[in-house]
Each structure stands twice: as structure tokens, then as C-alpha cells.
């Protein structure tokens, strides 16, 4: 019997913070509000460290049980927590990166109205995310799953007076719910056929089933439906459309929720369900294909974006694609490894982008930046680390995790690898494009400011004057994340990370697989991906530093194709025409005006009119004339008597 | 067990109405105080029922508890009795009624300015009528309460309603009346049938439970009669719920009704229909209900209601109409759970009925708050309300989330249980219903965006004051309940466990066999035993 670690405290702590700020924050000073938020989030992080410290002495997986939640008939769901190596990685990433972003937010949001509201939502997000990560069954995971969606909705729409922000929040929530459709049906299937949603029970009974190699059986359906849910939350094709819009939220939110943690929930869920997917190879193939295609597709859109946050958003979609690619080839630990390094460098990229935006007074268009490295050297340096990390330069963090994924993909199917390497090249290109456009060349923001270009949202700093470096409270988290972006991948050297996770995913799959590739193939693959990254860098260098007039020429020569990329392949428009418009028009014209008013109500009114006509004639009987009444009585009596006689005769 | 708690709960509101009769109509505040005291009193008096009921929630020796009166004692010549009793289902609905009744009356304080005395009198009478429906174990008594409810509601809409109040009130009245007439026909058939089988006249529902299921197997009537009878009751209940396509009275009635009227209408009155299905249609006609055709239609209509209600709701320009159509969608879940015909679906359905009372009741209060300030419910009149009424915006967000089924709030638990129960029967039914959950998020969040987000564009909205303490007081119990059911629904499921298992079993066994009667002697004595536990005959 392992002692209780009181895992429930980990999510509850930030919830307390959210409640305090939510109820009383209005009357508290900014200092108090941020102290409360940081204390409770930090406490959750400390709990995470405590759990990590106790980890070697635990009997794993470690489960803690709190009580019933739903019990109807013989079906039961508990509040329960589940801790294994996978949980620990997620726990530390979420609380650690989360805490850093909380610190950063104090500086970033200081001048904003609704300061307390922001931190209340941010803590609320931590509560739901930790519930998701620590859940011991699928339904509790679903609490967190829906809850992070809510927090995301509230935070994207934080500047709710801005219409685009409010719409983006709504879109995110609804698209996520479409994914939840799959998740929910998968849960019902699990309940119906296995009678439980508890991870331990479920996985041990599924493990005894034979794998479904052909067709779409039960486990394959469950796997595919789970993937629908994951595609919603983790912004994969075809449900990725909400994530770029989600950039309407404050930048720390983009960093925390829409890059480092929440959007990786889908990857976590697929990895957590690896037993199911292990028995449903066809479903796994679908995961791999969706991941691979998303990685490439989103990367190409990233090339042509000019909004710094939009570039990063598409990059996030693309990187999540890599993680699904990894899961799809059963390299779960590689996927989780990339999830972790991505949390470091993408969190950092967003925070640094926030620092850039902060520096230039709210401007997000990279065409109005340039040359910023001399104004904001710290931001520049940290962002450089992150850019090299995401581009996959050794020895930065992204190199190790991406290389791992690509090697495993090559083994499964060289086509995945080829697309993966192509994407790596594109990634390197658009990231260095961003880097050169933002930090090199000359500052192009002044003329924009003179033209009275208002900042997108009301930073008190205004858009005037030279760009200025952010305060220490924002820079320190950047530096910490920069260090992690550099060294964070080293834990994977020699397969150590994989080995750590092997009790969860099974040593067999990983060990055998690494053996399968000969040393020389492995090195060749590594060299190719480094070359791809260098090529991307070089191309960006040529196009955006050496010959800045070239991109426009290329764009002109590409014409329609370029327009399609700039307009994100018109996917939003297509969805609008294909789903939203028919739904709106159909509901209004056919259902409401047609069926409701045209058919049902018309029928009712006709009946009523008919009744009135009948009653009108019947009313004539009520003449008020006593003699005519007597006459009717007589008629009535005669009818009744006649009826009785007839009945009697019969 | 012969205590009188049910009667006390039942008649407290009526007593209040009688007291109000003697108060001069000019002293409006006195009237308000008295009405509120009786409404709160009615709620407080019902609270002791909770521990009392809790103690016997698993007691399977009596299907109905707190039996009061006996069959055939009121008008012995026709076999009508003052005969009350409750099970877990009616218990929860009664608690919901006393709570919402109090909240509605509290919310009317400033909303009603003319004919104050009559308003409160009718409201209290309505309250007694609703409680009676949930308590009656005698069909005669049931029908009296059923009709007694109709008149006050008609007057509430017709006198204190909006501009098209007469149209709405008459539509409401006629629709419901049409259903009542058919139901009366059905009741009489069951009554005479019972006499012809057992040789005794009685309206006692537990007695009729024994003979009604036999109609299907009786060669004299057969399945056609049983099906026709089922439809007599079905129309009455389907109109009340309202199920598609009997729902068109609802948007009109809601739009025109005063806020408190809408709260009660949505919160309690609609539950009469679902309650009727559970209490009467299922145990009376198990063979009909279980037949693939009838059941298929019930499920089909429920799914249509879920999707259709949600889609039409999405397009509304009037807030109240939007909430009204969302009710159609939510009640579709309730009927879906009922016709899943298993304990999980049934208990989910009842829980969702309670949830709907809480969430939609709150939504109507929310609309009422704005209406009282601006006298319009057009969504386009608003925008940016979060800026001027932050507390109100927060409460609204919580209740919207509860209504759209966010986990840890009440709606999720109900919907999940219903869908799970339905999925057990046929996965396609559940799969068709799930889009209702997606659409619920769409229409509510879109409404929220249009009303609360953005900046204040309409100058008339700039000076709106936030919620008063009285208004907050009306929301607090609802929020507490929403959280309670969301986080710790266990007690509710325990209360519903016995009745839902029992009803599901009655239906499934009654559909297969004709031996229900075998347990009761064919030549039953002319006098029904006045034992309270005659209700045991249900199984």
C-alpha cells in the first residue's frame, strides 16, 4: 500500500486561487491579485516537484480514489487520480511552464483592465488542465477536457469588447465540441462493451482482446472516435480551424493554452489510450496520416503569414502534427518527448513574440518590425534559442525530439519520413523568415506609427517612440525557457527519456524498434534533417536579409497559388459555405418559418378557424328566445329516445 | 407513516391565497410580503421531507411513501379518493416545485405592478395545483389538480403577459385542453375496464396499475385498443412536454408570459408531461411502449425535438423565444431517456428534468432581469452588457454553461446519463442526439456574445444597474443546486434508483407476460382494502 500523496490537491490549489480572484479580485490590488494567482499556481508546481521527488519510492501506476461521482444502474464513475511516468511528465510540463507563464503574465497584463479576471481564468485553466492530466478515468479526463475548452473560450474572448476576439472564442469552443462528439461516443462504446471507464480496469481487459487487424471493429471504431476528439482539441485536420483564430487572446494565453499545454491534450489522450490503439492498427494508421498531413499542410500556410502570432499558430498546428505522426507509428514516447520540448520552445516563442509585440506597442505585423535585435537584446537572444530549437538545429531541444520522430517514422513508412523532412525544411524556413523579418534589417515601425496605426489593443505604452525591452518579470521566464529550449532535449540522449516512459508504453516496442535501424541509417537520417534545417535557414537568409525584394517577385510569379496560401487555402470560407450557411439558412427558412410557422401553426390555426365557423353556426342556436330553446330541448330529447330504442332493439 | 407532511406542503400555498383574499388590494406591499412569506414557508416546510425521504430511499417494500388518505374515501360512490403518496421521482419534482415557486414569487416583486393581489393569489393556487399533480395517487384527484393548474397559468399569461398575451394564452389553453380531454377519455376507459375486470369502481392509480396493462392481452380489446389508449395519454403529455410537433404553443406562451410565469412554466409545468409518461404511460401500457413501432416513434420524435429545437433556437432574435426553443431541445433529452426504458435512462431523464427546471428557470430569470430594465427582449437591442453589469454577466455565464452541459455542472450529469442509457439500447439513437449538445453550445454562446460581449453600442444600455440583492437571492439557490448536482449527484441517483429500476422492470415484464393479474384474485372484494401498502401491487 503506497501512502497517499494527496494528488487531489494539485488541481484544487489553482482552483482556490481562481475562486479568490474571481470573487474578490475586483476589490483587490493588482499586487494582491498576482500574488494570489502565483502562490496557488506555484504551490501546484511545488506539489508536482514533491511528487517527482517521491516518485522512485512509489509503486506504479499509483492510483488515488476520492469518491463516487456518477452512479446509475451498475455503472459507476469515481473521482480518482492516476499517476505513472506519463502523468509525471505532463504534470511537470503543465505546472512548470504554467508557472513561468503566470509570472510573465503579471508583467504583460499589468496595464490591462480586468487584471483579476485574467488571473482567475488562468488559474481556472490550470485546475482543468491538471484534472485532465491526473484523471484516473476517461470521464474525469473529460471534465478537464471540456473545462480547458471553457477556460480557452474565456481567455480568447478576454478582450470581449473586440468582436473578432469574441467570435474566435466561440468558434474555438464549438469546433472543440464537434470533436467531443467523437470522444463522447467513444466513451459510450467503452462503457457498453467493457463496463468501465477506469484506466487500469479498461486497459487490462482490452489487453486480453486480440488485435483488430482487418476492417473496422469495435476497438478500431473507439480509436477513430477518440481521434476525432483529439483532432478537435489538438487542432488537426479537419478541425484545426479554430487555433489560428484563437490568437485573438492575450499572448500569454496563446503561449500557455494554445501552444504549450491545452492543445497537446489530444496527443496526451492518444498516448494514454495506447492500449486501445495498440489493438487497432488501422486506427493508428489514420492517426499517422492525419498527423503527417496536418504537419505539412499547416507548415505551408505558415510561410505566407505576416502576423507574427499567426505564423506561430500555424507552426503549432504543424508541430502537433508531428506528435500525432509519432503516436501513429506507435512511437508514443517520441511524441511525448516532442510534446515536452515543444512546450519549452513554443511557449518561449509565444512569450518572446509577446515581448516583441509589447516592445513595438501592440503591433503584430512583421512587415512593420525589423531590426529589433538592438532594441530588445534579451528578447532577441531567447527567441533565437527557441527558433533554432524548433528548426531542429543540434544541440537544441527540438533537434532531439524531432529526429527521434523522423527516425521512427522512417521505420514505419518512408513516406511519412519524407513528408516529415520536407515539413522540417519548411518549418526552418518560415521560422527564420520570422526571425529575420523581426530582428534584422531596419526598423520599419516608425513610418507605420506616424501613419497613426493604432495598436490592436490598448497597451498603455502606446505605439510611439523606440521599441523598448520588457521588464525583468517578463524576461526571467524567457531566460528560463531559453535554457530549457537549449538543454531540454538532452534527456533524450541515448534513449533515456524513452526508457523512463517504457513502463507505460512497453519496453518492447521502443527497444526493438531502435535496434531495427542500423547505426548508419540513423546517422544518415540525422544528417538529412540537419541539412533540411540548414537549407531552410539559408533560404530565409537569402530571401529576407540578402535580397528582400525577391519574395514579392516570387509571390507575383506564383499568382493564384500564393493567394491560396495567404488565404489559408480558403478553408474557413469553404466550411462557411458548406456547413455554417446551410445550417443557418436551413434552420431559419425551412425549420422555423417553414415547418414551425408554415405547417404546424398553420394547421393549428386552420383547425381553430374551422372550429370558429362551426361555432358560428352553432351560435345561431342561442337566439335568446326561450321558445326556440324549448324546441331544441325537444329535438334533443327525441334524438336520445330514438337512440335508446334503437339500442334496445338491437 | 400516517403523517400529514404531504398535505401540509400541498395546501400551504393555497392557504396563502386564501389569506390574501382578505387583504385590501391597495396595500400592495403587504400583499407582496404575505405572498413571499407563504411561498418561502412552502419551501421551508418541504425541507423536512428531505431527511424523512432520505431515510427510506432504498425501502423497496413500498413503491409509494408518505401515503396519505386512502383509495375511494373522498367520493366513495364513484371510487375517488383523497389519496396521496410519493416516490423518488415525485419527491424530487416536489422539491423542485417548492423551490422554484418561492424563487418565482420572489422575482415578481417589482415586475408586477398592476392587479398585484390577483397575481399572487393565482400564483399560489397554481403552486398547489402543481404539487397536487405530483402527489396524487388517485386519477380523479390527479385530474382535478391537472385542470386546476391550467386556469391560473392561463390567467397569468392572459392578464400579466406581453402585447400578444391573449393569442398566446388562448393557444396555450386550447392546446392543453385538447390534450386533457383525450386523457380524460383514457382515464374513463381504464376506470370502466377496471370495473369490468375486478367488479369494482376505483380511480386509485396503484389499483389501475394492475388491470391497465392487461388491456393489451385482453382478447376483447387487444393491441389496437391499448395503442389507442396509449395515444390518448400520449397526446396530453406530449403537448405538455412539449414534444415535436406539439410544441408551437410554447414559444408564444413563453414570450408573452411574465418572467415568473415563464420560470414556472418551463421549470415545473413542462415536467407534468414527462412525469405523466413515467407515472402513467409506461406502467399502464408496457406492451405498447415496448413495441418496436411505438417506441421507435417516441425515440424519433425525441431526437427530432433535440435537433430541431436547437436549430430553431439558434436563429431566434428574441431572447425568450430562444430559451423557449432550447427547452424543446432539452426536453427532447428527457423523453429520449424515458423511452430508453432502462433504469439508467429513466433516472437520467428525471435528473435532467430537475436540471432543466434549475437551468432554464434561471435562464428565464436572466432574460427577465434585462426585460425589466429595458422592456425589450430583442437580442439586437443589446451588446456589451458585460461592461455595465458584470455580476449579472458572470451569473449568466454560469447558468449558460450549466444549460449547455459543461462537466461539473448539473446539465452534464443528466445528459450523459441519458445518452448512456440510450446508447445501451441502440447506439444510433444516442449518436443522433449528441449533436444537440454541440448546438446547445452554439446557440447559447452566440447569444452570450451578442448580448454581453462587444462594447455598449446602444446608449440606452449605458445606465443599466447591476443586480440588486433581491435579484441575486433568486439566483443563489439555483447556482448552488447546479453545482451540487454537477459535482455530487450521488444522492439524487440514490433517490431515483428504486423507482427507476422498478418502472423499467414493470415495463419490461409487463410487455412480455400477462400474468400481472394472476397475482391479484379475479373476484376481488367490492371494497378496496384501505391499507396504504396496496401500492405494493405495482410490482
PDB file of C-alpha atoms in Angstrom, chain A residues 203-425:
ATOM      1  CA  UNK A 203      -6.713  -1.365 -20.313  1.00  0.00           C
ATOM      2  CA  UNK A 204      -6.250  -4.698 -18.606  1.00  0.00           C
ATOM      3  CA  UNK A 205      -9.438  -6.031 -20.156  1.00  0.00           C
ATOM      4  CA  UNK A 206      -8.607  -4.613 -23.577  1.00  0.00           C
ATOM      5  CA  UNK A 207      -5.117  -6.051 -23.412  1.00  0.00           C
ATOM      6  CA  UNK A 208      -6.657  -9.510 -23.407  1.00  0.00           C
ATOM      7  CA  UNK A 209      -8.513  -8.864 -26.648  1.00  0.00           C
ATOM      8  CA  UNK A 210      -6.987  -9.876 -29.956  1.00  0.00           C
ATOM      9  CA  UNK A 211      -5.776  -7.035 -32.137  1.00  0.00           C
ATOM     10  CA  UNK A 212      -8.130  -6.000 -34.923  1.00  0.00           C
ATOM     11  CA  UNK A 213      -6.002  -6.209 -37.984  1.00  0.00           C
ATOM     12  CA  UNK A 214      -8.686  -6.063 -40.642  1.00  0.00           C
ATOM     13  CA  UNK A 215     -11.718  -3.871 -41.105  1.00  0.00           C
ATOM     14  CA  UNK A 216     -13.307  -1.536 -38.610  1.00  0.00           C
ATOM     15  CA  UNK A 217     -14.092  -3.461 -35.462  1.00  0.00           C
ATOM     16  CA  UNK A 218     -15.047  -2.225 -32.037  1.00  0.00           C
ATOM     17  CA  UNK A 219     -11.603  -1.105 -30.919  1.00  0.00           C
ATOM     18  CA  UNK A 220     -10.869   0.487 -34.259  1.00  0.00           C
ATOM     19  CA  UNK A 221     -14.107   2.473 -34.015  1.00  0.00           C
ATOM     20  CA  UNK A 222     -13.240   3.549 -30.495  1.00  0.00           C
ATOM     21  CA  UNK A 223      -9.778   4.574 -31.630  1.00  0.00           C
ATOM     22  CA  UNK A 224     -11.105   6.550 -34.570  1.00  0.00           C
ATOM     23  CA  UNK A 225     -13.701   8.300 -32.413  1.00  0.00           C
ATOM     24  CA  UNK A 226     -11.072   9.197 -29.839  1.00  0.00           C
ATOM     25  CA  UNK A 227      -9.011  10.613 -32.663  1.00  0.00           C
ATOM     26  CA  UNK A 228     -11.962  12.810 -33.668  1.00  0.00           C
ATOM     27  CA  UNK A 229     -11.887  14.226 -30.165  1.00  0.00           C
ATOM     28  CA  UNK A 230      -8.127  14.627 -30.271  1.00  0.00           C
ATOM     29  CA  UNK A 231      -8.304  16.348 -33.652  1.00  0.00           C
ATOM     30  CA  UNK A 232     -10.674  18.899 -32.151  1.00  0.00           C
ATOM     31  CA  UNK A 233      -8.624  19.669 -29.090  1.00  0.00           C
ATOM     32  CA  UNK A 234      -5.221  19.428 -30.746  1.00  0.00           C
ATOM     33  CA  UNK A 235      -6.219  21.299 -33.903  1.00  0.00           C
ATOM     34  CA  UNK A 236      -5.652  18.633 -36.537  1.00  0.00           C
ATOM     35  CA  UNK A 237      -7.205  18.365 -39.976  1.00  0.00           C
ATOM     36  CA  UNK A 238     -10.110  18.890 -40.415  1.00  0.00           C
ATOM     37  CA  UNK A 239     -10.805  20.624 -37.104  1.00  0.00           C
ATOM     38  CA  UNK A 240      -7.706  22.817 -36.880  1.00  0.00           C
ATOM     39  CA  UNK A 241      -9.510  25.998 -37.985  1.00  0.00           C
ATOM     40  CA  UNK A 242     -10.102  27.349 -34.514  1.00  0.00           C
ATOM     41  CA  UNK A 243      -6.484  27.566 -33.408  1.00  0.00           C
ATOM     42  CA  UNK A 244      -5.235  30.373 -35.671  1.00  0.00           C
ATOM     43  CA  UNK A 245      -8.264  32.460 -34.696  1.00  0.00           C
ATOM     44  CA  UNK A 246      -7.525  31.756 -31.062  1.00  0.00           C
ATOM     45  CA  UNK A 247      -4.575  34.131 -31.363  1.00  0.00           C
ATOM     46  CA  UNK A 248      -7.064  36.898 -30.600  1.00  0.00           C
ATOM     47  CA  UNK A 249      -6.428  36.088 -26.969  1.00  0.00           C
ATOM     48  CA  UNK A 250      -3.681  37.781 -24.958  1.00  0.00           C
ATOM     49  CA  UNK A 251      -0.257  36.422 -25.881  1.00  0.00           C
ATOM     50  CA  UNK A 252       0.469  34.615 -22.591  1.00  0.00           C
ATOM     51  CA  UNK A 253      -2.735  32.706 -23.228  1.00  0.00           C
ATOM     52  CA  UNK A 254      -1.520  31.735 -26.672  1.00  0.00           C
ATOM     53  CA  UNK A 255       1.695  30.545 -25.092  1.00  0.00           C
ATOM     54  CA  UNK A 256       0.159  28.580 -22.259  1.00  0.00           C
ATOM     55  CA  UNK A 257      -3.045  27.218 -23.709  1.00  0.00           C
ATOM     56  CA  UNK A 258      -2.648  27.318 -27.445  1.00  0.00           C
ATOM     57  CA  UNK A 259       0.921  26.125 -27.642  1.00  0.00           C
ATOM     58  CA  UNK A 260       2.402  24.539 -24.552  1.00  0.00           C
ATOM     59  CA  UNK A 261      -0.374  22.699 -22.777  1.00  0.00           C
ATOM     60  CA  UNK A 262      -4.022  22.524 -23.766  1.00  0.00           C
ATOM     61  CA  UNK A 263      -3.567  21.769 -27.432  1.00  0.00           C
ATOM     62  CA  UNK A 264      -1.324  18.878 -26.526  1.00  0.00           C
ATOM     63  CA  UNK A 265      -4.176  17.271 -24.593  1.00  0.00           C
ATOM     64  CA  UNK A 266      -5.183  15.347 -27.698  1.00  0.00           C
ATOM     65  CA  UNK A 267      -1.691  13.892 -28.027  1.00  0.00           C
ATOM     66  CA  UNK A 268      -1.724  13.007 -24.359  1.00  0.00           C
ATOM     67  CA  UNK A 269      -5.109  11.355 -24.724  1.00  0.00           C
ATOM     68  CA  UNK A 270      -3.983   9.249 -27.682  1.00  0.00           C
ATOM     69  CA  UNK A 271      -0.814   8.273 -25.828  1.00  0.00           C
ATOM     70  CA  UNK A 272      -2.829   7.453 -22.730  1.00  0.00           C
ATOM     71  CA  UNK A 273      -5.085   5.252 -24.875  1.00  0.00           C
ATOM     72  CA  UNK A 274      -2.132   3.457 -26.443  1.00  0.00           C
ATOM     73  CA  UNK A 275      -3.550   0.102 -25.337  1.00  0.00           C
ATOM     74  CA  UNK A 276      -6.657   0.743 -27.425  1.00  0.00           C
ATOM     75  CA  UNK A 277      -4.665   1.956 -30.394  1.00  0.00           C
ATOM     76  CA  UNK A 278      -2.256  -0.911 -29.991  1.00  0.00           C
ATOM     77  CA  UNK A 279      -5.162  -3.235 -30.672  1.00  0.00           C
ATOM     78  CA  UNK A 280      -6.455  -1.155 -33.547  1.00  0.00           C
ATOM     79  CA  UNK A 281      -3.620  -0.764 -36.062  1.00  0.00           C
ATOM     80  CA  UNK A 282      -5.967   0.667 -38.668  1.00  0.00           C
ATOM     81  CA  UNK A 283      -6.999   3.460 -36.352  1.00  0.00           C
ATOM     82  CA  UNK A 284      -3.345   4.088 -35.648  1.00  0.00           C
ATOM     83  CA  UNK A 285      -2.646   4.426 -39.350  1.00  0.00           C
ATOM     84  CA  UNK A 286      -5.343   7.062 -39.568  1.00  0.00           C
ATOM     85  CA  UNK A 287      -3.695   8.919 -36.696  1.00  0.00           C
ATOM     86  CA  UNK A 288      -0.361   8.820 -38.505  1.00  0.00           C
ATOM     87  CA  UNK A 289      -1.849  10.032 -41.780  1.00  0.00           C
ATOM     88  CA  UNK A 290      -3.783  12.866 -40.174  1.00  0.00           C
ATOM     89  CA  UNK A 291      -0.714  13.927 -38.226  1.00  0.00           C
ATOM     90  CA  UNK A 292       1.574  13.830 -41.230  1.00  0.00           C
ATOM     91  CA  UNK A 293      -0.786  15.717 -43.497  1.00  0.00           C
ATOM     92  CA  UNK A 294      -1.503  18.329 -40.857  1.00  0.00           C
ATOM     93  CA  UNK A 295       2.181  18.849 -40.262  1.00  0.00           C
ATOM     94  CA  UNK A 296       2.815  19.619 -43.906  1.00  0.00           C
ATOM     95  CA  UNK A 297      -0.403  21.470 -44.629  1.00  0.00           C
ATOM     96  CA  UNK A 298      -0.134  23.881 -41.690  1.00  0.00           C
ATOM     97  CA  UNK A 299       3.552  24.481 -42.363  1.00  0.00           C
ATOM     98  CA  UNK A 300       2.837  25.650 -45.897  1.00  0.00           C
ATOM     99  CA  UNK A 301       0.299  28.152 -44.610  1.00  0.00           C
ATOM    100  CA  UNK A 302       2.876  29.371 -42.126  1.00  0.00           C
ATOM    101  CA  UNK A 303       5.125  30.504 -44.992  1.00  0.00           C
ATOM    102  CA  UNK A 304       2.909  33.338 -46.105  1.00  0.00           C
ATOM    103  CA  UNK A 305       1.544  34.742 -42.860  1.00  0.00           C
ATOM    104  CA  UNK A 306       2.605  38.212 -41.852  1.00  0.00           C
ATOM    105  CA  UNK A 307       1.099  38.339 -38.380  1.00  0.00           C
ATOM    106  CA  UNK A 308       3.796  37.103 -36.029  1.00  0.00           C
ATOM    107  CA  UNK A 309       1.338  35.206 -33.862  1.00  0.00           C
ATOM    108  CA  UNK A 310      -0.396  33.619 -36.840  1.00  0.00           C
ATOM    109  CA  UNK A 311       2.907  32.201 -38.035  1.00  0.00           C
ATOM    110  CA  UNK A 312       3.428  30.681 -34.636  1.00  0.00           C
ATOM    111  CA  UNK A 313      -0.144  29.395 -34.561  1.00  0.00           C
ATOM    112  CA  UNK A 314       0.218  27.501 -37.828  1.00  0.00           C
ATOM    113  CA  UNK A 315       3.583  26.325 -36.651  1.00  0.00           C
ATOM    114  CA  UNK A 316       1.885  24.919 -33.549  1.00  0.00           C
ATOM    115  CA  UNK A 317      -0.664  23.067 -35.665  1.00  0.00           C
ATOM    116  CA  UNK A 318       2.185  21.687 -37.729  1.00  0.00           C
ATOM    117  CA  UNK A 319       4.236  20.609 -34.709  1.00  0.00           C
ATOM    118  CA  UNK A 320       1.209  18.924 -33.188  1.00  0.00           C
ATOM    119  CA  UNK A 321       1.008  17.049 -36.462  1.00  0.00           C
ATOM    120  CA  UNK A 322       4.480  15.693 -35.765  1.00  0.00           C
ATOM    121  CA  UNK A 323       3.348  14.464 -32.384  1.00  0.00           C
ATOM    122  CA  UNK A 324       0.416  12.627 -33.929  1.00  0.00           C
ATOM    123  CA  UNK A 325       2.710  11.226 -36.572  1.00  0.00           C
ATOM    124  CA  UNK A 326       4.810   9.810 -33.764  1.00  0.00           C
ATOM    125  CA  UNK A 327       1.803   8.332 -31.977  1.00  0.00           C
ATOM    126  CA  UNK A 328       0.562   6.972 -35.280  1.00  0.00           C
ATOM    127  CA  UNK A 329       3.716   4.936 -35.755  1.00  0.00           C
ATOM    128  CA  UNK A 330       3.432   3.751 -32.143  1.00  0.00           C
ATOM    129  CA  UNK A 331       6.392   5.893 -31.093  1.00  0.00           C
ATOM    130  CA  UNK A 332       4.419   7.347 -28.192  1.00  0.00           C
ATOM    131  CA  UNK A 333       7.412   8.274 -26.128  1.00  0.00           C
ATOM    132  CA  UNK A 334       8.870  10.174 -29.071  1.00  0.00           C
ATOM    133  CA  UNK A 335       5.550  12.008 -29.360  1.00  0.00           C
ATOM    134  CA  UNK A 336       5.543  12.865 -25.668  1.00  0.00           C
ATOM    135  CA  UNK A 337       9.204  13.869 -25.888  1.00  0.00           C
ATOM    136  CA  UNK A 338       8.372  16.297 -28.653  1.00  0.00           C
ATOM    137  CA  UNK A 339       5.361  17.462 -26.668  1.00  0.00           C
ATOM    138  CA  UNK A 340       7.714  18.382 -23.858  1.00  0.00           C
ATOM    139  CA  UNK A 341      10.396  20.127 -25.896  1.00  0.00           C
ATOM    140  CA  UNK A 342       7.681  21.850 -27.905  1.00  0.00           C
ATOM    141  CA  UNK A 343       6.185  23.155 -24.665  1.00  0.00           C
ATOM    142  CA  UNK A 344       9.550  24.757 -23.922  1.00  0.00           C
ATOM    143  CA  UNK A 345      10.405  26.288 -27.250  1.00  0.00           C
ATOM    144  CA  UNK A 346       6.918  27.118 -28.476  1.00  0.00           C
ATOM    145  CA  UNK A 347       5.931  28.539 -25.118  1.00  0.00           C
ATOM    146  CA  UNK A 348       9.082  30.611 -25.352  1.00  0.00           C
ATOM    147  CA  UNK A 349       8.406  31.654 -28.942  1.00  0.00           C
ATOM    148  CA  UNK A 350       4.997  32.987 -27.984  1.00  0.00           C
ATOM    149  CA  UNK A 351       6.242  34.712 -24.882  1.00  0.00           C
ATOM    150  CA  UNK A 352       9.081  36.274 -26.824  1.00  0.00           C
ATOM    151  CA  UNK A 353       6.663  37.277 -29.552  1.00  0.00           C
ATOM    152  CA  UNK A 354       4.581  38.830 -26.800  1.00  0.00           C
ATOM    153  CA  UNK A 355       7.643  40.704 -25.644  1.00  0.00           C
ATOM    154  CA  UNK A 356       8.198  41.901 -29.221  1.00  0.00           C
ATOM    155  CA  UNK A 357       4.585  42.999 -29.529  1.00  0.00           C
ATOM    156  CA  UNK A 358       4.906  44.690 -26.179  1.00  0.00           C
ATOM    157  CA  UNK A 359       8.058  46.444 -27.369  1.00  0.00           C
ATOM    158  CA  UNK A 360       6.507  47.849 -30.518  1.00  0.00           C
ATOM    159  CA  UNK A 361       3.308  48.936 -28.843  1.00  0.00           C
ATOM    160  CA  UNK A 362       0.885  46.233 -29.809  1.00  0.00           C
ATOM    161  CA  UNK A 363       1.903  45.801 -33.421  1.00  0.00           C
ATOM    162  CA  UNK A 364       1.699  42.207 -34.654  1.00  0.00           C
ATOM    163  CA  UNK A 365       2.511  42.669 -38.320  1.00  0.00           C
ATOM    164  CA  UNK A 366       6.067  41.551 -39.022  1.00  0.00           C
ATOM    165  CA  UNK A 367       6.276  43.869 -42.010  1.00  0.00           C
ATOM    166  CA  UNK A 368       6.246  46.750 -39.539  1.00  0.00           C
ATOM    167  CA  UNK A 369       9.023  45.312 -37.393  1.00  0.00           C
ATOM    168  CA  UNK A 370      12.650  44.638 -38.352  1.00  0.00           C
ATOM    169  CA  UNK A 371      15.970  45.414 -36.771  1.00  0.00           C
ATOM    170  CA  UNK A 372      14.638  44.850 -33.310  1.00  0.00           C
ATOM    171  CA  UNK A 373      17.657  42.966 -32.053  1.00  0.00           C
ATOM    172  CA  UNK A 374      19.384  46.140 -30.995  1.00  0.00           C
ATOM    173  CA  UNK A 375      16.372  47.450 -29.082  1.00  0.00           C
ATOM    174  CA  UNK A 376      15.393  44.263 -27.285  1.00  0.00           C
ATOM    175  CA  UNK A 377      18.518  42.169 -26.984  1.00  0.00           C
ATOM    176  CA  UNK A 378      17.270  39.798 -24.302  1.00  0.00           C
ATOM    177  CA  UNK A 379      14.116  39.014 -26.192  1.00  0.00           C
ATOM    178  CA  UNK A 380      16.216  38.554 -29.295  1.00  0.00           C
ATOM    179  CA  UNK A 381      18.583  36.129 -27.656  1.00  0.00           C
ATOM    180  CA  UNK A 382      15.917  33.998 -26.068  1.00  0.00           C
ATOM    181  CA  UNK A 383      13.879  33.921 -29.225  1.00  0.00           C
ATOM    182  CA  UNK A 384      16.947  32.885 -31.160  1.00  0.00           C
ATOM    183  CA  UNK A 385      17.358  29.874 -28.908  1.00  0.00           C
ATOM    184  CA  UNK A 386      13.737  28.928 -29.481  1.00  0.00           C
ATOM    185  CA  UNK A 387      13.963  29.418 -33.240  1.00  0.00           C
ATOM    186  CA  UNK A 388      16.981  27.190 -33.516  1.00  0.00           C
ATOM    187  CA  UNK A 389      15.247  24.674 -31.317  1.00  0.00           C
ATOM    188  CA  UNK A 390      12.107  24.472 -33.432  1.00  0.00           C
ATOM    189  CA  UNK A 391      14.112  24.434 -36.640  1.00  0.00           C
ATOM    190  CA  UNK A 392      15.873  21.347 -35.390  1.00  0.00           C
ATOM    191  CA  UNK A 393      19.480  22.503 -35.107  1.00  0.00           C
ATOM    192  CA  UNK A 394      21.624  20.379 -32.855  1.00  0.00           C
ATOM    193  CA  UNK A 395      22.078  20.526 -29.915  1.00  0.00           C
ATOM    194  CA  UNK A 396      18.877  22.436 -29.307  1.00  0.00           C
ATOM    195  CA  UNK A 397      15.902  20.632 -27.771  1.00  0.00           C
ATOM    196  CA  UNK A 398      13.794  20.332 -30.899  1.00  0.00           C
ATOM    197  CA  UNK A 399      16.540  18.523 -32.743  1.00  0.00           C
ATOM    198  CA  UNK A 400      16.450  15.505 -30.468  1.00  0.00           C
ATOM    199  CA  UNK A 401      12.728  15.061 -30.326  1.00  0.00           C
ATOM    200  CA  UNK A 402      12.103  15.749 -33.996  1.00  0.00           C
ATOM    201  CA  UNK A 403      14.912  13.469 -35.021  1.00  0.00           C
ATOM    202  CA  UNK A 404      13.501  10.726 -32.872  1.00  0.00           C
ATOM    203  CA  UNK A 405      10.107  11.086 -34.535  1.00  0.00           C
ATOM    204  CA  UNK A 406      11.570  11.140 -38.027  1.00  0.00           C
ATOM    205  CA  UNK A 407      13.670   8.059 -37.410  1.00  0.00           C
ATOM    206  CA  UNK A 408      10.681   6.157 -36.128  1.00  0.00           C
ATOM    207  CA  UNK A 409       8.539   7.385 -38.988  1.00  0.00           C
ATOM    208  CA  UNK A 410      11.136   6.216 -41.495  1.00  0.00           C
ATOM    209  CA  UNK A 411      10.986   2.775 -39.994  1.00  0.00           C
ATOM    210  CA  UNK A 412       7.206   2.620 -40.241  1.00  0.00           C
ATOM    211  CA  UNK A 413       6.911   4.080 -43.696  1.00  0.00           C
ATOM    212  CA  UNK A 414       9.475   6.195 -45.575  1.00  0.00           C
ATOM    213  CA  UNK A 415       6.645   8.301 -46.979  1.00  0.00           C
ATOM    214  CA  UNK A 416       5.924   9.673 -43.502  1.00  0.00           C
ATOM    215  CA  UNK A 417       9.592  10.411 -43.098  1.00  0.00           C
ATOM    216  CA  UNK A 418       9.797  12.184 -46.438  1.00  0.00           C
ATOM    217  CA  UNK A 419       6.866  14.449 -45.656  1.00  0.00           C
ATOM    218  CA  UNK A 420       8.289  14.945 -42.204  1.00  0.00           C
ATOM    219  CA  UNK A 421      11.650  16.103 -43.507  1.00  0.00           C
ATOM    220  CA  UNK A 422      10.007  18.355 -46.076  1.00  0.00           C
ATOM    221  CA  UNK A 423       7.996  19.880 -43.266  1.00  0.00           C
ATOM    222  CA  UNK A 424      11.163  20.293 -41.237  1.00  0.00           C
ATOM    223  CA  UNK A 425      12.675  22.252 -44.092  1.00  0.00           C
TER     224      UNK A 425
END
